[in-house]
Coordinates of C-alpha atoms in Angstrom, one line a residue:
X24 CA 8.9 30.6 -45.3
X25 CA 9.6 32.2 -41.9
X26 CA 8.1 30.5 -38.8
X27 CA 5.6 32.6 -36.8
X28 CA 7.1 33.8 -33.5
X29 CA 5.8 32.1 -30.4
X30 CA 3.9 34.8 -28.5
X31 CA 5.3 35.7 -25.1
X32 CA 3.2 35.3 -22.1
X33 CA 2.2 38.3 -20.0
X34 CA 2.5 38.3 -16.2
X35 CA -1.2 37.9 -16.0
X36 CA -1.1 34.8 -18.3
X37 CA 1.7 33.3 -16.3
X38 CA -0.2 33.8 -13.1
X39 CA -3.2 32.1 -14.6
X40 CA -1.1 29.2 -15.7
X41 CA 0.5 28.8 -12.3
X42 CA -2.9 29.0 -10.5
X43 CA -4.4 26.4 -12.9
X44 CA -1.4 24.2 -12.3
X45 CA -1.8 24.4 -8.6
X46 CA -5.5 23.4 -8.9
X47 CA -4.6 20.4 -11.0
X48 CA -1.9 19.2 -8.7
X49 CA -3.0 20.0 -5.2
X50 CA -6.8 19.8 -4.8
X51 CA -7.1 16.1 -6.0
X52 CA -4.2 15.0 -3.9
X53 CA -5.4 16.9 -0.8
X54 CA -8.9 15.4 -1.1
X55 CA -7.5 11.9 -1.6
X56 CA -5.3 12.2 1.5
X57 CA -8.3 13.2 3.6
X58 CA -10.4 10.3 2.3
X59 CA -7.8 7.6 2.6
X60 CA -6.8 8.5 6.1
X61 CA -10.4 8.6 7.2
X62 CA -11.0 5.1 5.8
X63 CA -7.9 3.8 7.6
X64 CA -8.8 5.4 10.9
X65 CA -12.3 4.0 10.7
X66 CA -11.2 0.4 10.0
X67 CA -8.7 0.5 12.8
X68 CA -11.2 1.7 15.3
X69 CA -13.8 -0.8 14.2
X70 CA -11.3 -3.7 14.4
X71 CA -10.3 -2.8 17.9
X72 CA -13.9 -2.5 19.0
X73 CA -14.8 -5.9 17.6
X74 CA -11.9 -7.8 19.2
X75 CA -12.2 -5.9 22.5
X76 CA -15.9 -6.7 22.7
X77 CA -15.3 -10.3 22.0
X78 CA -12.6 -10.5 24.7
X79 CA -15.0 -8.9 27.2
X80 CA -18.3 -10.6 26.3
X81 CA -17.2 -14.2 25.7
X82 CA -17.3 -16.5 28.7
X83 CA -13.9 -17.7 29.9
X84 CA -14.3 -21.2 28.4
X85 CA -14.6 -19.6 24.9
X86 CA -12.2 -16.7 25.3
X87 CA -9.2 -18.8 24.0
X88 CA -11.3 -19.7 21.0
X89 CA -12.1 -16.1 20.1
X90 CA -9.7 -16.0 17.1
X91 CA -11.5 -19.0 15.6
X92 CA -15.0 -17.7 16.3
X93 CA -14.2 -14.2 14.9
X94 CA -12.3 -15.5 11.8
X95 CA -15.2 -17.9 11.0
X96 CA -17.6 -15.0 11.4
X97 CA -15.4 -12.9 9.1
X98 CA -15.3 -15.7 6.5
X99 CA -19.0 -15.9 6.5
X100 CA -19.4 -12.1 6.1
X101 CA -16.7 -11.8 3.5
X102 CA -18.0 -14.7 1.4
X103 CA -21.6 -13.4 1.4
X104 CA -20.6 -9.8 0.8
X105 CA -18.3 -10.8 -2.1
X106 CA -21.1 -12.8 -3.6
X107 CA -23.4 -9.8 -3.4
X108 CA -20.8 -7.4 -4.8
X109 CA -19.9 -9.5 -7.8
X110 CA -16.3 -8.2 -7.7
X111 CA -13.3 -8.4 -5.4
X112 CA -11.0 -5.7 -3.9
X113 CA -8.0 -5.1 -6.1
X114 CA -4.5 -5.6 -4.6
X115 CA -2.1 -2.8 -4.6
X116 CA -0.2 -4.2 -7.6
X117 CA -3.5 -4.5 -9.5
X118 CA -4.3 -0.9 -8.7
X119 CA -0.9 0.3 -10.0
X120 CA -1.2 -1.8 -13.1
X121 CA -4.7 -0.3 -13.9
X122 CA -3.4 3.2 -13.4
X123 CA -0.5 2.6 -15.7
X124 CA -2.7 1.0 -18.4
X125 CA -5.7 3.3 -18.2
X126 CA -4.3 6.5 -16.8
X127 CA -6.5 6.4 -13.7
X128 CA -8.5 4.2 -11.4
X129 CA -12.2 4.0 -10.6
X130 CA -14.0 2.1 -7.9
X131 CA -17.1 0.1 -9.1
X132 CA -19.2 1.0 -6.0
X133 CA -17.9 3.0 -3.0
X134 CA -20.1 1.3 -0.4
X135 CA -19.5 -2.2 -1.6
X136 CA -15.8 -1.6 -1.9
X137 CA -15.6 -0.2 1.6
X138 CA -17.2 -3.4 2.9
X139 CA -14.6 -5.5 1.0
X140 CA -11.9 -3.4 2.5
X141 CA -13.2 -3.3 6.1
X142 CA -14.3 -7.0 6.6
X143 CA -10.9 -8.8 6.2
X144 CA -9.1 -6.3 8.5
X145 CA -11.8 -6.1 11.1
X146 CA -12.0 -9.9 11.5
X147 CA -8.3 -10.5 11.8
X148 CA -7.0 -11.2 8.3
X149 CA -3.2 -11.6 8.1
X150 CA -3.2 -8.7 5.6
X151 CA -2.3 -5.0 5.7
X152 CA -4.5 -2.0 4.7
X153 CA -2.3 -0.9 1.8
X154 CA -4.4 -2.6 -0.9
X155 CA -7.6 -0.7 -0.1
X156 CA -5.7 2.5 0.7
X157 CA -4.0 2.4 -2.7
X158 CA -7.4 1.9 -4.4
X159 CA -9.1 4.7 -2.5
X160 CA -6.2 7.1 -3.0
X161 CA -6.0 6.4 -6.7
X162 CA -9.8 6.6 -7.2
X163 CA -10.1 9.8 -5.2
X164 CA -7.2 11.4 -7.1
X165 CA -8.6 10.3 -10.5
X166 CA -12.2 11.4 -9.7
X167 CA -11.2 14.9 -8.7
X168 CA -8.6 15.2 -11.5
X169 CA -11.2 14.1 -14.0
X170 CA -13.5 17.0 -13.0
X171 CA -10.6 19.4 -13.2
X172 CA -9.7 18.2 -16.6
X173 CA -13.3 18.5 -17.8
X174 CA -13.2 22.0 -16.5
X175 CA -10.1 22.5 -18.6
X176 CA -11.9 21.6 -21.8
X177 CA -14.6 24.1 -20.9
X178 CA -11.8 26.7 -20.5
X179 CA -10.7 25.9 -24.1
X180 CA -14.2 26.2 -25.5
X181 CA -15.2 29.5 -24.0
X182 CA -13.5 32.7 -25.1
X183 CA -14.2 34.3 -21.8
X184 CA -13.1 31.5 -19.4
X185 CA -10.4 32.9 -17.0
X186 CA -8.3 29.8 -17.3
X187 CA -8.4 29.5 -21.1
X188 CA -4.8 30.8 -21.7
X189 CA -3.5 28.8 -18.7
X190 CA -4.8 25.5 -20.1
X191 CA -3.4 26.3 -23.5
X192 CA 0.0 27.0 -21.9
X193 CA 0.0 23.7 -20.0
X194 CA -0.9 21.8 -23.2
X195 CA 2.1 23.6 -24.9
X196 CA 0.1 24.8 -27.9
X197 CA -1.2 28.0 -29.3
X198 CA -3.5 26.3 -31.8
X199 CA -6.9 26.7 -30.1
X200 CA -8.8 24.2 -32.2
X201 CA -6.0 21.6 -31.7
X202 CA -5.8 22.3 -28.0
X203 CA -9.5 21.9 -27.5
X204 CA -9.5 18.6 -29.6
X205 CA -6.6 17.2 -27.6
X206 CA -8.0 18.0 -24.2
X207 CA -11.4 16.6 -25.0
X208 CA -9.9 13.3 -26.3
X209 CA -7.4 12.9 -23.5
X210 CA -9.3 13.4 -20.3
X211 CA -7.6 10.4 -18.7
X212 CA -4.1 11.8 -19.4
X213 CA -3.7 15.5 -19.9
X214 CA -0.6 15.9 -22.2
X215 CA 1.4 18.2 -20.0
X216 CA 5.0 19.2 -20.6
X217 CA 7.5 16.9 -18.9
X218 CA 8.5 19.6 -16.3
X219 CA 4.9 20.2 -15.5
X220 CA 4.3 16.5 -14.9
X221 CA 7.3 16.2 -12.6
X222 CA 6.2 19.2 -10.6
X223 CA 2.6 18.0 -10.5
X224 CA 3.4 14.7 -9.0
X225 CA 5.8 16.3 -6.4
X226 CA 3.1 18.7 -5.3
X227 CA 0.5 15.9 -5.4
X228 CA 2.6 13.9 -3.0
X229 CA 3.1 16.8 -0.7
X230 CA -0.6 17.7 -0.6
X231 CA -1.7 14.1 -0.2
X232 CA 0.5 14.0 3.0
X233 CA -0.9 17.3 4.1
X234 CA -4.5 16.1 3.7
X235 CA -3.6 12.9 5.6
X236 CA -1.9 15.0 8.3
X237 CA -4.9 17.4 8.7
X238 CA -7.3 14.5 9.4
X239 CA -4.9 12.6 11.6
X240 CA -4.5 15.8 13.7
X241 CA -8.2 15.9 14.3
X242 CA -9.0 12.1 14.6
X243 CA -5.7 10.8 16.1
X244 CA -3.2 8.4 14.7
X245 CA -4.0 5.3 12.7
X246 CA -2.0 2.7 10.8
X247 CA 1.3 4.0 12.0
X248 CA 4.4 1.8 11.6
X249 CA 7.0 1.4 14.5
X250 CA 10.4 3.1 14.2
X251 CA 13.7 1.4 14.9
X252 CA 16.8 3.1 16.1
X253 CA 19.8 3.7 13.8
X254 CA 22.5 1.1 13.4
X255 CA 25.9 1.7 15.1
X256 CA 28.1 0.4 12.3
X257 CA 31.2 0.4 14.5
X258 CA 29.8 -2.2 16.9
X259 CA 27.4 -4.1 14.5
X260 CA 27.8 -7.9 14.2
X261 CA 28.3 -8.4 10.5
X262 CA 28.3 -12.2 10.9
X263 CA 24.7 -12.0 12.2
X264 CA 23.9 -9.7 9.3
X265 CA 25.0 -12.3 6.8
X266 CA 23.0 -15.0 8.5
X267 CA 20.0 -12.7 8.5
X268 CA 20.5 -12.0 4.8
X269 CA 20.4 -15.7 3.9
X270 CA 17.4 -16.4 6.2
X271 CA 15.5 -13.5 4.7
X272 CA 16.3 -14.6 1.2
X273 CA 15.1 -18.2 2.0
X274 CA 12.0 -16.7 3.5
X275 CA 11.3 -14.8 0.3
X276 CA 11.6 -17.9 -1.8
X277 CA 9.3 -19.7 0.6
X278 CA 6.7 -16.8 0.4
X279 CA 6.7 -17.1 -3.4
X280 CA 6.1 -20.9 -3.2
X281 CA 3.3 -20.3 -0.6
X282 CA 1.7 -17.9 -3.0
X283 CA 1.6 -20.6 -5.7
X284 CA 0.2 -23.1 -3.4
X285 CA -2.5 -20.7 -2.2
X286 CA -3.5 -20.0 -5.8
X287 CA -3.7 -23.7 -6.5
X288 CA -6.0 -24.2 -3.5
X289 CA -8.2 -21.3 -4.7
X290 CA -8.5 -22.8 -8.2
X291 CA -9.4 -26.2 -6.7
X292 CA -12.2 -24.8 -4.6
X293 CA -13.7 -23.0 -7.6
X294 CA -15.3 -19.6 -8.0
X295 CA -17.6 -19.7 -5.0
X296 CA -16.4 -16.9 -2.7
X297 CA -18.2 -18.2 0.4
X298 CA -16.4 -21.5 0.3
X299 CA -13.1 -19.8 -0.1
X300 CA -13.6 -17.2 2.6
X301 CA -14.9 -19.8 5.1
X302 CA -11.9 -22.0 4.6
X303 CA -9.5 -19.1 5.1
X304 CA -11.3 -18.1 8.3
X305 CA -11.2 -21.7 9.6
X306 CA -7.5 -22.2 9.0
X307 CA -6.4 -18.7 10.1
X308 CA -8.6 -18.8 13.2
X309 CA -7.7 -22.3 14.2
X310 CA -3.9 -21.7 13.9
X311 CA -4.2 -18.3 15.7
X312 CA -5.6 -20.2 18.7
X313 CA -2.3 -22.1 18.9
X314 CA 0.4 -19.6 17.6
X315 CA 0.6 -15.9 18.5
X316 CA 0.6 -13.0 16.1
X317 CA -0.8 -14.8 13.0
X318 CA -3.8 -12.4 12.7
X319 CA -3.7 -8.8 11.6
X320 CA -1.1 -6.9 9.6
X321 CA 1.7 -7.2 12.2
X322 CA 2.3 -3.4 12.8
X323 CA 1.3 -3.5 16.4
X324 CA 3.0 -6.9 16.8
X325 CA 6.3 -5.3 15.7
X326 CA 6.0 -2.8 18.6
X327 CA 5.5 -5.7 21.0
X328 CA 8.5 -7.6 19.6
X329 CA 10.8 -4.5 20.1
X330 CA 10.1 -4.8 23.8
X331 CA 9.7 -8.6 24.2
X332 CA 11.9 -10.3 21.6
X333 CA 14.4 -11.6 24.2
X334 CA 11.6 -13.6 25.8
X335 CA 10.8 -15.5 22.6
X336 CA 12.5 -18.8 21.7
X337 CA 14.3 -18.2 18.3
X338 CA 12.6 -21.3 16.8
X339 CA 9.2 -19.9 17.7
X340 CA 10.0 -16.5 16.0
X341 CA 11.0 -18.3 12.9
X342 CA 8.0 -20.6 12.9
X343 CA 5.6 -17.7 13.4
X344 CA 7.2 -15.8 10.5
X345 CA 6.9 -18.7 8.1
X346 CA 3.4 -19.6 9.1
X347 CA 2.2 -16.0 9.1
X348 CA 3.3 -15.5 5.5
X349 CA 1.4 -18.7 4.5
X350 CA -1.7 -17.1 6.1
X351 CA -1.2 -13.9 4.3
X352 CA -0.9 -15.6 0.9
X353 CA -4.0 -17.8 1.8
X354 CA -6.0 -14.7 2.8
X355 CA -5.3 -12.9 -0.5
X356 CA -6.0 -16.0 -2.6
X357 CA -9.2 -16.9 -0.8
X358 CA -10.9 -13.4 -1.0
X359 CA -9.7 -11.9 2.3
X360 CA -8.0 -9.4 0.0
X361 CA -5.5 -6.9 1.5
X362 CA -1.9 -5.8 1.5
X363 CA 1.1 -8.0 1.8
X364 CA 3.8 -5.5 2.6
X365 CA 3.1 -5.0 6.3
X366 CA 2.8 -8.7 7.1
X367 CA 6.1 -9.4 5.2
X368 CA 7.8 -6.6 7.1
X369 CA 6.7 -8.2 10.4
X370 CA 8.0 -11.6 9.3
X371 CA 11.4 -10.1 8.3
X372 CA 11.6 -8.3 11.7
X373 CA 10.8 -11.6 13.5
X374 CA 13.5 -13.4 11.6
X375 CA 16.0 -10.7 12.4
X376 CA 15.3 -11.0 16.1
X377 CA 15.6 -14.8 15.9
X378 CA 19.1 -14.4 14.4
X379 CA 20.1 -11.9 17.1
X380 CA 18.9 -14.2 19.8
X381 CA 20.7 -17.2 18.4
X382 CA 24.0 -15.4 17.9
X383 CA 23.8 -13.1 20.9
X384 CA 24.1 -10.0 18.7
X385 CA 22.6 -6.6 18.9
X386 CA 19.4 -6.8 16.9
X387 CA 19.4 -3.6 14.9
X388 CA 21.6 -4.9 12.0
X389 CA 20.1 -8.4 11.6
X390 CA 16.5 -7.0 11.8
X391 CA 17.2 -4.4 9.1
X392 CA 18.9 -7.0 6.9
X393 CA 16.3 -9.7 7.3
X394 CA 13.5 -7.2 6.7
X395 CA 15.2 -5.8 3.6
X396 CA 15.9 -9.3 2.2
X397 CA 12.4 -10.6 2.9
X398 CA 10.6 -7.7 1.2
X399 CA 13.2 -7.2 -1.6
X400 CA 13.4 -10.9 -2.4
X401 CA 9.6 -11.1 -2.6
X402 CA 9.0 -7.9 -4.7
X403 CA 12.3 -8.1 -6.6
X404 CA 12.1 -4.3 -6.5
X405 CA 14.8 -3.0 -4.2
X406 CA 14.0 0.7 -4.5
X407 CA 10.3 0.2 -3.8
X408 CA 11.1 -2.2 -0.9
X409 CA 13.5 0.3 0.6
X410 CA 11.0 3.1 0.2
X411 CA 8.4 1.1 2.1
X412 CA 10.8 0.0 4.8
X413 CA 11.8 3.7 5.3
X414 CA 8.5 3.8 7.2
X415 CA 10.3 1.8 9.9
X416 CA 14.0 2.4 9.6
X417 CA 15.9 5.8 9.9
X418 CA 18.0 7.2 7.1
X419 CA 21.3 5.9 8.6
X420 CA 20.0 2.3 8.3
X421 CA 18.5 2.5 4.8
X422 CA 21.8 1.8 2.9
X423 CA 21.9 -1.6 4.7
X424 CA 18.2 -2.2 3.9
X425 CA 18.8 -1.3 0.2
X426 CA 21.8 -3.5 0.0
X427 CA 19.9 -6.5 1.5
X428 CA 16.9 -5.9 -0.8
X429 CA 19.1 -5.7 -3.9
X430 CA 21.1 -8.8 -3.1
X431 CA 17.9 -10.8 -2.3
X432 CA 16.3 -9.6 -5.5
X433 CA 19.4 -10.6 -7.6
X434 CA 20.0 -14.0 -6.1
X435 CA 18.6 -17.1 -8.0
X436 CA 14.9 -16.8 -8.2
X437 CA 12.2 -19.1 -9.6
X438 CA 10.7 -16.3 -11.7
X439 CA 14.0 -15.7 -13.3
X440 CA 14.2 -19.3 -14.4
X441 CA 10.7 -19.1 -15.8
X442 CA 11.6 -16.0 -17.8

């Protein structure tokens, strides 16, 4: 029995398909880019205002204790707010896991979630903003895309809808009843052709950045990472690079151990978020009065290190890196939830400068190697680690970053033994 010929699409139908595809891929990403940058800009400005006000208003006798006072205040606010919310902010890994499993991400309550995102950063948590930013970006994209998908089912159900043929083309079917049934049952994951999916995510990434850039042009910069110069491979000290690799790998193992200890402390305290958050504030604030650069994500501190690293004792740089990562793991475990990438990058950079200072080497190679090993050894995902570190390092340096990340990820690792 001969198979029916697949009907060819007219120029009008092709134009409708292309327009529908643009709506699906660009509008949600553009809106998500605007919203996520606005949240990041707001939290940065509020943090600066709180800490500047504390420095100006506190009497001199209390000014050196301002980290302790603000972190304790943060612990109280975070604990009480988490109690009221009844849920915690998801980490970036949790957001990605939910997206893979459920095909999207939804925030339980926008106002409460904003509070959980703002408070740890504003009051000096040793965490980055990427956890909240990932959640807001995923939720914004999912929300707008869901509405677009629902509109797609309407297009399939109404004979006169202008995008009816376009949605059928995207679904790769000419069976109207089957197309309508599939679309209504799969609002969380529209079954696009593979090529359409690839193009959709490429366009989504471009328009997310465009939305981000539009708001940043109006409001000013926020959450930007420092940029290092490119490595001069002809004059680089490869001996210092090897030392930096080993130190970064040792740091990654220490970070994983610190994460387990922090989780054990959280379990020992119990489920009460107020006790957890107050303990985190007490420890973080107390140590921050003694050691520099323990609070915040480390982005601004990297800028300072670029100019002042030679004035630091190498032992102090190493001590700050190892203590800071303990504070990051403690914050995440004790409900000061946030991102771990940016603090880990700061720690890797500090270790690289320590090696350069000890060995009298140019810092660009050991900094790139130590940062790559620290992040790659922690995540065990060299490609992801290199992509994140591309925010700091130029393309000419990325091969070294990738190599260090890959080696640190492949060296003996406690999770490998467990597996």
